[in-house]
Structures are given as structure tokens and as C-alpha cells.
Coordinates of C-alpha atoms and ligand atoms in Angstrom, one line a residue:
M1 CA -5.9 29.5 18.5
A2 CA -7.9 27.1 20.6
T3 CA -7.5 23.4 20.0
P4 CA -10.2 22.4 17.5
A5 CA -12.8 20.2 19.1
E6 CA -13.2 16.7 17.7
P7 CA -16.5 16.4 15.9
P8 CA -19.2 15.2 18.3
D9 CA -19.5 11.4 18.7
T10 CA -23.3 11.6 18.6
A11 CA -23.2 11.7 14.8
A12 CA -21.5 8.3 14.5
P13 CA -24.1 6.1 13.0
G14 CA -21.7 4.0 10.9
F15 CA -19.3 4.0 8.0
T16 CA -21.8 3.9 5.2
D17 CA -23.6 7.0 6.2
V18 CA -21.9 9.6 3.9
E19 CA -22.1 10.9 0.5
G20 CA -24.2 8.3 -1.2
F21 CA -22.6 5.4 0.7
A22 CA -25.6 5.2 3.1
D23 CA -27.5 2.8 0.9
V24 CA -25.0 0.5 -0.9
P25 CA -26.9 -2.3 -2.6
E26 CA -26.1 -5.9 -1.9
N27 CA -24.6 -6.0 -5.3
P28 CA -22.3 -3.0 -5.2
F29 CA -21.2 -3.4 -8.8
V30 CA -24.0 -1.1 -10.2
G31 CA -22.7 -1.2 -13.8
P32 CA -20.5 -3.1 -16.1
M33 CA -16.9 -3.7 -14.8
P34 CA -13.8 -4.2 -17.0
A35 CA -13.4 -7.8 -18.1
D36 CA -9.9 -8.2 -16.8
F37 CA -10.5 -6.4 -13.5
L38 CA -8.0 -7.6 -10.9
W39 CA -9.7 -8.8 -7.7
G40 CA -7.1 -9.9 -5.2
V41 CA -5.4 -9.7 -1.8
A42 CA -2.1 -8.1 -0.8
T43 CA 0.7 -9.2 1.5
S44 CA 4.3 -8.3 2.1
A45 CA 7.1 -10.7 2.6
H46 CA 8.4 -9.5 6.0
Q47 CA 4.9 -9.4 7.4
V48 CA 3.8 -12.9 6.5
D49 CA 6.8 -15.1 5.6
G50 CA 8.5 -15.2 9.0
H51 CA 12.0 -16.2 9.9
T52 CA 13.5 -13.1 8.3
V53 CA 16.7 -12.2 10.0
G54 CA 18.9 -10.1 7.7
N55 CA 16.9 -6.9 7.3
D56 CA 16.7 -3.5 9.1
W57 CA 13.3 -4.4 10.6
S58 CA 14.4 -7.6 12.2
R59 CA 17.3 -5.6 13.9
F60 CA 14.9 -2.8 14.9
E61 CA 12.4 -5.2 16.4
A62 CA 15.0 -6.7 18.7
Q63 CA 15.2 -3.3 20.6
P64 CA 13.1 -3.3 23.7
G65 CA 10.0 -1.2 23.6
V66 CA 9.7 -0.4 19.9
I67 CA 7.0 -2.9 18.9
A68 CA 3.6 -3.2 20.6
E69 CA 3.6 -5.8 23.4
G70 CA 7.3 -6.3 22.8
A71 CA 6.6 -8.5 19.7
V72 CA 9.1 -9.4 17.0
S73 CA 8.2 -10.6 13.6
G74 CA 9.7 -14.0 14.3
P75 CA 7.7 -16.7 12.5
A76 CA 5.1 -14.1 11.5
A77 CA 2.4 -16.1 9.6
D78 CA 4.9 -18.7 8.7
H79 CA 3.9 -18.2 5.0
W80 CA 7.4 -19.2 4.0
N81 CA 6.6 -22.8 5.0
R82 CA 3.0 -22.8 3.9
L83 CA 3.0 -21.8 0.2
E84 CA 0.7 -24.6 -1.0
D85 CA -1.9 -24.1 1.7
D86 CA -1.9 -20.3 1.5
T87 CA -2.2 -20.4 -2.3
A88 CA -5.2 -22.6 -1.9
L89 CA -6.7 -20.0 0.5
I90 CA -6.3 -17.3 -2.2
R91 CA -7.9 -19.5 -4.8
D92 CA -10.8 -20.3 -2.4
L93 CA -11.4 -16.5 -2.2
G94 CA -12.2 -16.4 -5.9
A95 CA -9.3 -14.0 -6.3
N96 CA -7.8 -13.7 -9.7
A97 CA -4.7 -11.7 -8.5
H98 CA -2.3 -11.5 -5.6
R99 CA 0.0 -8.7 -4.6
L100 CA 3.1 -10.0 -2.8
S101 CA 6.6 -8.8 -2.3
L102 CA 10.2 -10.0 -2.6
E103 CA 12.4 -10.0 0.6
W104 CA 15.5 -8.4 -0.7
S105 CA 17.7 -9.4 2.3
R106 CA 17.0 -13.1 1.6
L107 CA 17.7 -12.8 -2.2
E108 CA 20.8 -10.7 -1.9
P109 CA 22.2 -11.5 1.5
E110 CA 25.5 -9.7 0.7
P111 CA 26.0 -7.1 -1.9
G112 CA 26.2 -8.8 -5.3
R113 CA 25.6 -12.3 -4.0
W114 CA 22.3 -13.9 -5.1
D115 CA 21.0 -16.7 -2.9
A116 CA 19.9 -19.5 -5.3
A117 CA 17.6 -21.2 -2.8
A118 CA 15.8 -18.0 -2.0
W119 CA 15.2 -17.3 -5.7
E120 CA 13.9 -20.8 -6.1
H121 CA 11.5 -20.2 -3.3
A122 CA 10.2 -17.1 -5.1
E123 CA 9.9 -19.0 -8.3
L124 CA 8.0 -21.8 -6.5
E125 CA 5.5 -19.3 -5.0
L126 CA 4.9 -17.7 -8.5
A127 CA 4.5 -21.2 -10.1
L128 CA 1.9 -22.1 -7.5
L129 CA 0.0 -18.9 -8.2
E130 CA 0.1 -19.6 -11.9
Q131 CA -1.2 -23.1 -11.5
A132 CA -4.1 -21.6 -9.4
G133 CA -4.9 -19.1 -12.2
I134 CA -3.9 -16.1 -10.0
A135 CA -2.0 -13.2 -11.6
P136 CA 0.8 -11.9 -9.3
M137 CA 1.7 -8.3 -8.8
L138 CA 5.2 -8.3 -7.5
T139 CA 6.5 -5.6 -5.2
L140 CA 10.3 -5.1 -5.2
L141 CA 10.6 -3.0 -2.1
H142 CA 8.0 -3.2 0.7
F143 CA 9.8 -1.2 3.4
T144 CA 12.5 -3.7 4.5
L145 CA 16.1 -3.3 3.5
P146 CA 19.0 -5.8 3.7
L147 CA 21.2 -4.9 6.7
W148 CA 24.2 -4.3 4.5
L149 CA 22.3 -1.7 2.5
A150 CA 20.7 -0.1 5.6
D151 CA 24.2 0.2 7.1
R152 CA 25.4 2.1 4.0
G153 CA 22.7 4.7 4.4
G154 CA 19.6 2.8 3.1
I155 CA 17.2 4.6 0.8
A156 CA 19.0 7.9 1.4
A157 CA 22.4 6.5 0.3
P158 CA 23.7 7.7 -3.1
E159 CA 24.1 4.1 -4.2
F160 CA 20.5 3.2 -3.4
P161 CA 18.9 3.8 -6.8
R162 CA 21.5 1.7 -8.6
R163 CA 21.2 -1.1 -6.0
L164 CA 17.5 -1.2 -6.5
E165 CA 18.0 -1.2 -10.2
R166 CA 20.3 -4.2 -10.0
F167 CA 17.9 -6.1 -7.7
A168 CA 15.1 -5.3 -10.1
N169 CA 17.1 -6.5 -13.0
E170 CA 17.9 -9.8 -11.3
A171 CA 14.3 -10.2 -10.3
A172 CA 13.0 -9.6 -13.8
R173 CA 15.7 -11.7 -15.4
R174 CA 14.5 -14.7 -13.3
L175 CA 10.9 -14.0 -12.8
A176 CA 9.5 -11.8 -15.5
G177 CA 8.3 -14.8 -17.5
R178 CA 5.7 -15.3 -14.8
V179 CA 5.1 -11.7 -13.7
R180 CA 3.6 -9.0 -15.8
L181 CA 2.4 -6.7 -13.0
W182 CA 5.1 -5.0 -11.0
C183 CA 5.2 -2.5 -8.1
T184 CA 8.6 -1.0 -7.7
V185 CA 8.2 0.6 -4.2
N186 CA 5.6 0.5 -1.5
E187 CA 4.4 3.7 0.1
P188 CA 7.5 5.8 -0.5
N189 CA 5.8 8.6 1.2
V190 CA 5.2 6.6 4.4
Q191 CA 8.8 5.1 4.3
M192 CA 10.2 8.6 4.1
V193 CA 8.0 10.2 6.8
F194 CA 8.2 7.4 9.3
G195 CA 11.9 6.8 8.7
Y196 CA 13.2 10.3 8.4
V197 CA 10.6 12.8 9.7
T198 CA 8.9 11.3 12.7
G199 CA 11.6 8.7 13.2
Q200 CA 9.3 6.0 14.4
W201 CA 10.6 3.4 11.9
P202 CA 14.1 2.4 10.9
P203 CA 16.5 4.2 10.5
C204 CA 14.7 6.3 13.2
R205 CA 16.0 9.7 12.0
R206 CA 14.5 13.1 12.2
D207 CA 16.4 14.9 9.6
P208 CA 14.8 17.0 6.8
E209 CA 18.0 16.9 4.8
L210 CA 18.1 13.1 4.8
A211 CA 14.3 12.9 4.3
A212 CA 14.7 14.8 1.1
R213 CA 17.5 12.5 0.0
A214 CA 15.4 9.5 0.9
F215 CA 12.5 10.8 -1.2
A216 CA 14.7 11.5 -4.2
G217 CA 16.4 8.1 -3.7
L218 CA 13.1 6.2 -3.8
L219 CA 12.0 8.1 -7.0
K220 CA 15.3 7.4 -8.8
G221 CA 15.2 3.8 -7.6
H222 CA 11.7 3.5 -8.9
A223 CA 12.6 4.9 -12.4
L224 CA 15.7 2.7 -12.8
A225 CA 14.0 -0.4 -11.5
A226 CA 11.0 0.2 -13.9
A227 CA 13.4 0.5 -16.8
A228 CA 15.2 -2.7 -15.8
V229 CA 12.0 -4.7 -15.6
R230 CA 10.9 -3.4 -18.9
R231 CA 14.1 -4.5 -20.5
H232 CA 13.2 -8.1 -19.6
R233 CA 9.5 -7.8 -20.2
P234 CA 8.5 -5.1 -22.6
D235 CA 4.8 -5.6 -22.0
A236 CA 5.2 -5.3 -18.2
R237 CA 2.7 -3.1 -16.3
I238 CA 4.6 -1.2 -13.7
G239 CA 3.7 1.3 -11.0
A240 CA 4.4 2.2 -7.4
A241 CA 2.0 2.0 -4.4
V242 CA 1.5 5.4 -2.8
H243 CA -0.4 5.9 0.5
L244 CA -3.1 8.4 -0.2
V245 CA -5.1 10.0 2.6
L246 CA -8.3 11.9 2.0
A247 CA -7.3 15.2 3.6
E248 CA -10.3 17.5 4.3
P249 CA -10.6 20.7 6.4
L250 CA -11.8 20.0 9.9
R251 CA -13.9 23.2 9.8
S252 CA -15.3 23.8 6.4
W253 CA -16.1 27.4 7.3
W254 CA -12.5 28.2 8.3
P255 CA -10.2 29.0 5.3
P256 CA -7.0 28.3 7.2
D257 CA -8.2 24.7 7.6
H258 CA -8.6 24.4 3.8
L259 CA -5.1 25.6 3.4
A260 CA -3.8 23.1 5.9
A261 CA -5.6 20.2 4.2
A262 CA -4.2 21.3 0.9
Q263 CA -0.8 21.3 2.4
V264 CA -1.2 17.7 3.5
R265 CA -2.3 16.7 0.1
R266 CA 0.5 18.6 -1.5
G267 CA 3.2 17.4 0.9
F268 CA 2.1 13.8 1.4
N269 CA -0.1 12.5 -1.4
W270 CA 1.2 13.9 -4.6
P271 CA 5.0 14.5 -4.6
F272 CA 5.9 11.0 -5.8
Y273 CA 3.6 10.7 -8.8
D274 CA 4.0 14.4 -9.7
A275 CA 7.6 13.7 -10.2
V276 CA 6.8 10.7 -12.4
R277 CA 4.4 12.9 -14.4
D278 CA 6.8 15.8 -14.8
G279 CA 10.2 14.0 -15.0
V280 CA 11.4 16.3 -12.2
I281 CA 12.0 15.4 -8.6
R282 CA 10.5 18.4 -6.7
L283 CA 10.1 19.0 -3.1
R284 CA 8.9 22.4 -1.9
L285 CA 7.8 22.0 1.7
P286 CA 8.4 24.3 4.6
G287 CA 11.2 23.0 6.7
F288 CA 12.7 20.8 4.0
P289 CA 15.5 21.5 1.6
R290 CA 14.0 22.5 -1.8
L291 CA 14.6 19.9 -4.5
E292 CA 14.3 20.5 -8.2
E293 CA 16.1 17.8 -10.0
P294 CA 15.2 16.7 -13.6
M295 CA 15.3 13.0 -14.3
A296 CA 14.2 12.0 -17.7
E297 CA 13.9 8.3 -16.8
L298 CA 10.9 9.1 -14.6
L299 CA 8.8 10.1 -17.6
G300 CA 6.7 7.1 -18.7
S301 CA 8.1 5.0 -15.8
A302 CA 4.7 4.1 -14.5
D303 CA 1.8 2.5 -16.4
F304 CA -0.6 2.9 -13.5
V305 CA -1.0 4.7 -10.2
G306 CA -1.1 2.3 -7.2
I307 CA -3.2 3.6 -4.4
N308 CA -3.2 2.3 -0.8
Y309 CA -6.3 3.8 0.8
Y310 CA -7.0 3.5 4.5
R311 CA -8.0 6.8 6.0
R312 CA -9.3 10.3 5.9
N313 CA -7.8 13.0 8.0
L314 CA -9.7 16.1 9.0
V315 CA -7.0 18.8 9.0
A316 CA -6.9 21.9 11.2
F317 CA -4.6 24.8 10.9
D318 CA -2.6 24.7 14.1
P319 CA 0.6 26.7 14.5
R320 CA 1.7 24.5 17.4
S321 CA 1.7 21.3 15.3
P322 CA 4.5 20.3 12.9
G323 CA 3.8 21.7 9.5
W324 CA 1.1 23.9 11.2
A325 CA -1.5 21.2 10.6
S326 CA -3.1 18.9 13.2
L327 CA -4.9 15.8 12.1
H328 CA -8.2 14.7 13.5
Q329 CA -10.7 11.9 13.0
G330 CA -14.2 12.2 11.6
P331 CA -17.3 10.9 13.2
G332 CA -17.6 7.5 11.4
L333 CA -17.1 4.1 12.8
R334 CA -13.6 3.3 13.7
S335 CA -11.4 0.3 13.2
D336 CA -9.4 -1.4 16.0
A337 CA -6.6 0.9 15.0
G338 CA -8.8 3.9 15.9
V339 CA -9.0 4.9 12.3
E340 CA -12.3 6.2 11.0
M341 CA -13.7 4.2 8.1
H342 CA -14.6 6.4 5.3
P343 CA -15.4 4.5 2.1
A344 CA -16.5 7.7 0.2
G345 CA -12.9 8.7 0.4
L346 CA -11.8 6.0 -1.9
L347 CA -14.0 7.3 -4.7
Q348 CA -12.8 10.8 -4.1
L349 CA -9.2 9.8 -4.3
L350 CA -9.7 7.8 -7.4
R351 CA -11.3 10.9 -9.0
Q352 CA -8.4 13.1 -7.8
A353 CA -5.7 10.8 -9.0
W354 CA -7.3 10.3 -12.4
R355 CA -7.8 14.1 -12.9
R356 CA -4.2 14.7 -11.9
Y357 CA -2.3 11.9 -13.8
R358 CA -4.6 10.5 -16.5
L359 CA -3.1 7.1 -15.8
P360 CA -5.0 3.8 -15.1
L361 CA -5.5 3.3 -11.3
I362 CA -5.1 0.2 -9.2
V363 CA -6.1 0.0 -5.6
T364 CA -3.0 -1.8 -4.4
E365 CA -4.2 -1.9 -0.7
N366 CA -7.3 -1.2 1.3
G367 CA -8.3 -3.0 4.4
V368 CA -9.4 -2.7 8.1
A369 CA -8.0 -3.8 11.4
D370 CA -10.9 -5.8 12.7
A371 CA -10.2 -8.6 15.2
S372 CA -14.0 -9.3 15.5
G373 CA -14.2 -10.0 11.8
Q374 CA -17.6 -8.4 11.8
L375 CA -16.8 -5.1 10.1
R376 CA -14.9 -6.5 7.1
P377 CA -17.8 -7.8 5.0
T378 CA -19.5 -4.4 4.9
Y379 CA -16.2 -2.7 4.6
L380 CA -15.5 -4.7 1.5
R381 CA -18.8 -4.2 -0.1
V382 CA -18.9 -0.4 0.4
H383 CA -15.4 0.0 -1.0
A384 CA -16.3 -2.2 -3.9
H385 CA -19.1 0.2 -4.5
G386 CA -16.6 3.1 -4.7
L387 CA -14.7 1.2 -7.4
A388 CA -17.9 0.5 -9.3
R389 CA -18.9 4.2 -9.2
A390 CA -15.5 5.3 -10.3
V391 CA -15.7 2.9 -13.3
A392 CA -19.2 4.2 -14.1
E393 CA -17.8 7.7 -14.2
G394 CA -15.3 6.5 -16.8
I395 CA -12.3 6.4 -14.5
P396 CA -10.0 3.5 -15.6
V397 CA -9.8 1.6 -12.3
Q398 CA -8.2 -1.7 -13.1
G399 CA -8.0 -3.6 -9.9
Y400 CA -8.4 -3.9 -6.1
F401 CA -6.2 -5.7 -3.7
H402 CA -7.5 -6.2 -0.2
W403 CA -5.1 -5.9 2.7
S404 CA -4.7 -8.7 3.7
L405 CA -4.9 -12.4 3.1
L406 CA -3.8 -13.2 6.6
D407 CA -3.3 -11.6 10.0
N408 CA 0.4 -10.6 10.0
F409 CA 3.2 -8.6 11.6
E410 CA 1.8 -5.1 11.5
W411 CA 5.1 -3.1 11.8
T412 CA 5.3 -1.2 15.2
D413 CA 1.8 -2.5 16.0
G414 CA 3.2 -6.0 16.1
Y415 CA 0.4 -8.6 16.3
T416 CA -2.1 -6.3 18.0
L417 CA -4.0 -5.4 14.7
R418 CA -5.7 -8.0 12.6
F419 CA -6.1 -7.3 9.0
G420 CA -6.6 -10.8 7.7
L421 CA -9.5 -12.2 5.7
Y422 CA -8.2 -15.3 7.4
R423 CA -7.5 -15.0 11.1
V424 CA -4.2 -16.5 12.1
D425 CA -4.2 -18.2 15.4
F426 CA -0.7 -17.5 16.8
P427 CA 1.4 -19.5 17.6
S428 CA -0.5 -22.6 16.2
Q429 CA -0.6 -20.8 12.8
R430 CA -4.1 -22.2 12.1
R431 CA -5.9 -20.2 9.5
I432 CA -9.5 -19.5 10.3
A433 CA -11.9 -17.9 7.8
T434 CA -13.5 -14.6 9.0
P435 CA -16.9 -13.6 7.7
G436 CA -14.9 -11.5 5.2
V437 CA -14.0 -14.6 3.2
A438 CA -17.5 -15.4 2.1
E439 CA -18.1 -11.8 1.3
F440 CA -14.9 -11.5 -0.8
R441 CA -16.0 -14.7 -2.7
R442 CA -19.5 -13.4 -3.2
L443 CA -18.1 -10.1 -4.5
A444 CA -15.7 -12.0 -6.8
A445 CA -18.7 -13.8 -8.4
L446 CA -20.7 -10.5 -8.7
L447 CA -17.7 -8.9 -10.3
R448 CA -17.5 -11.7 -12.9
D449 CA -21.2 -11.1 -13.7
A450 CA -20.6 -7.3 -13.9
A451 CA -17.6 -7.9 -16.2
A452 CA -19.8 -10.0 -18.5
R453 CA -22.6 -7.4 -18.5
P454 CA -22.9 -5.3 -21.7
A455 CA -22.1 -1.6 -21.3
G456 CA -25.2 0.4 -20.6
L457 CA -26.9 -2.0 -18.3
T458 CA -27.0 -1.5 -14.5
S459 CA -27.9 -3.9 -11.8
R460 CA -30.8 -1.9 -10.5
Ligands
LIG501 C1 0.1 -0.1 4.8 C2 1.3 -1.0 4.5 C3 1.1 -2.4 4.7 C4 0.3 -2.7 6.0 C5 -1.0 -1.9 5.9 C6 -1.9 -2.1 7.1 O1 0.5 1.2 5.1 O2 1.7 -0.8 3.2 O3 2.4 -3.1 4.8 O4 1.0 -2.4 7.1 O5 -0.7 -0.5 5.9

């Protein structure tokens, strides 16, 4: 089969020009919004804290040629030393919530040894948020693993689920008084694919057998961790953040492309939460060992579906590509990462996830690599419109976390991509508001109005 052509660039007017997103009003909250809607920013410890030395990423980064421009996380955004100032930045955004993660390697530097000072630091960060009136969502595992655990086989090791459970138990024992919202694992589907299928991320394996074990390990770890948190905080609200792509056929007239797109959805988007819904860890993908493992603890382990939304993929059937599917970009405006911005996809994925799971939804990440700072305001507004439309359809969307507060260490892209509402000037570490800050604040105020609006009224 001939290589499918990229859609022509001539039809690239912008990223609002699709499916009702062409004309997003200045106030995107077209109807009433839930009173307690979470409006926040997201970060992860390894990407912002800096000075993290005991995890698998810090070891990986030290290898030549693996990170763009030879960068290492190093001081990152030095958030570790700037808690007060950065908390003030979050407050100034008008945010009422902040998603952050724990750095396991600092808190448990050796198996079973808890580092008192590191836990105090976590408590301090949460206390500052509390004083600022900002609700934390705490992620237990955002990709990085303590070296000692990585060396025993990481997420694919048989002991991994129990290790995560113990870590969750300790975190909840110490912190659950201040934290009601928990995210067990971040993007388990990405961690499995990059770590064990493509091999771009630690532990850099390409091994379907291990990939299946890693997938099962993350699910079991999630279920055990959720139960541990609930023991300390029965009213906790717990979920995981999955990376969802909007997968659509490249050629709508060509049935094999439909099948290929469905395969991407089935293989990448849904396996994690399907297992939570069914209480069965299932993997049925060509080239992978079949898994069919019941685990009762998965049932009821999540109170919400966490959705990280960044991209749509146009999928073509292509027997020369892995999984017989090749991924293509649509014609819309692209971010600095070369990723097409497609706000309509957020609404579509919210609909799909709601139909599939009937659980409340929280957008745990959404953002854009935009060094100019010029794209982000519109990006924010049109994605907020997607949230509002989902709410208007009766879909229980309960929050939105923008990625990210600050420019930070963007994994193998190092410091070449800038996702921050606040630009960080490296190495001075000065925080500089991008135009996204004013827009985020404006939207926060509009959201408050929309939350106070009686049901039945719309803004236009
Ligand atoms: C997501 C990751 C997050 C960040 C953003 C840009 O996939 O969860 O850590 O890298 O992408």
C-alpha cells in the first residue's frame, strides 16, 4: 500500500476551526458549572523540584545523547527551594487546586527507610497550599522510580505492587489529613509503551513479555495503593491519570483505517480503566502475551477517571508499521512539539470515557509546548469550552489541571519545550508570566460566575 499522504497544509487555518470550536465565545463557560469544579495546574516532582539524584531518570539522563541538547534535569525549576514563591504564583492564577507528585526516591531512599526530612518537605508544601486555599491532588508515581526499585525490575518486578502499596500507605498515614484527592499512577500506558515497547525511556527495553508484566504491575499497584489510601482517608477521591489520544481514521472512506484507529484506542487508551471497571487485568494485543487475570481489588478502586489530553492521531492501516498502524497529524495549528492542537478532541474523549465507565472525569493534564506564550491563552479558552460543553451535556466533569505551572524538565525533550504558564529563565530561575497567566485568571473568575449561575441559564 502506498504511504498515505499527510493532509494538505493549505487547510490549516487554526486550532479552533473544527466541529463547533470555530467560534468559541470570550466566555467559554456557556452554562452553569459545578460549584466545586477544580481549576488548577499540574506539575511532577522530578520535572520541577530539581536536585533529584536517586531515581532511574537521573541515572538515565547522565548517558550521553539520550536527552535533547544533552540536558540533565539538574536543578530543573528549583521548585524544591522555592515553595513559598511558587505557591504564591499558583494562588495568583486564581487556581483552587494543584496537582503535584511525590518523589519516591527522596522519601524512601532505601527499601523500607523513610527519610524524615523529605517527608517534612512534602508536609510543608501541602501546608502552604492549604494556607493559600488550594486543594492538592497528590500523585504517588509520576514515572520516576527509586534506583533500588528500578534495579530490582521496576514496575515489571513481582514486588512492585506491594512496594507501591507500602509507599502509598506511608504517604497516606502522614499526609491524608491534608489531601483528599489522590492520583495513584501517572500515564501507566505511556510508562509501559515508552519503557518496554519503544524503549525510549528507562528501563529502555523492547520486550512484549516485560511490557505485559509492567502493565499488570501498574494496575495491581494502583489497586493496592488506592486501598491503602482509603484505609487512612475513607472519603478520599482516588483515580489514575491515563493519557488518552483521540484516534481517528486518516481516510474516513477507507475501512482499514477505521480498524487501525480502533486498534489504537483499544490498545492504548482503554486497557487500564477497562481493568478497573471489570476487575480483570486483560491484554489482548497482537504481538503481546495474552493476559486474563482477575483482581477483585480493582473493582471500585477509582472514584474518577483522570484524563491527560494532548493530541489527536490520524491513524492509517499500514502493514509496514508496528501494530499495522501509522500515526499522522491533522491539518490544525501545531505546538512547538509539532503536535496538532485539536480542542474538539477533549470533548470527544470526555464523551467516550463517560459512556465507557460512567465515572466522574477529571482532566488531570492538558497543555501546550509554546515558547512564544502566544498560543496558550486561546488554547486555554477553547479547551475550557470543551469542558463546559461536556458539563452542559450532563457529563460529570469535575476538574481541569493545566500542564504546567512552570517550564520544566520535559523528559527526553529536556528543556527544549516550554509548557509553563510562567516562563522560567534558566539558569537564573526567574519566573516570568506568559500571556496565559492573565487568561487562566480570567477564566478562573468566569468559572466562579458560571458555578454561581442557576441551572438553566446560559451566558449567551
Ligand atoms: C505528559 C506527562 C507530563 C508532561 C506532559 C507534557 O505526558 O504526564 O509529565 O511531560 O506530558
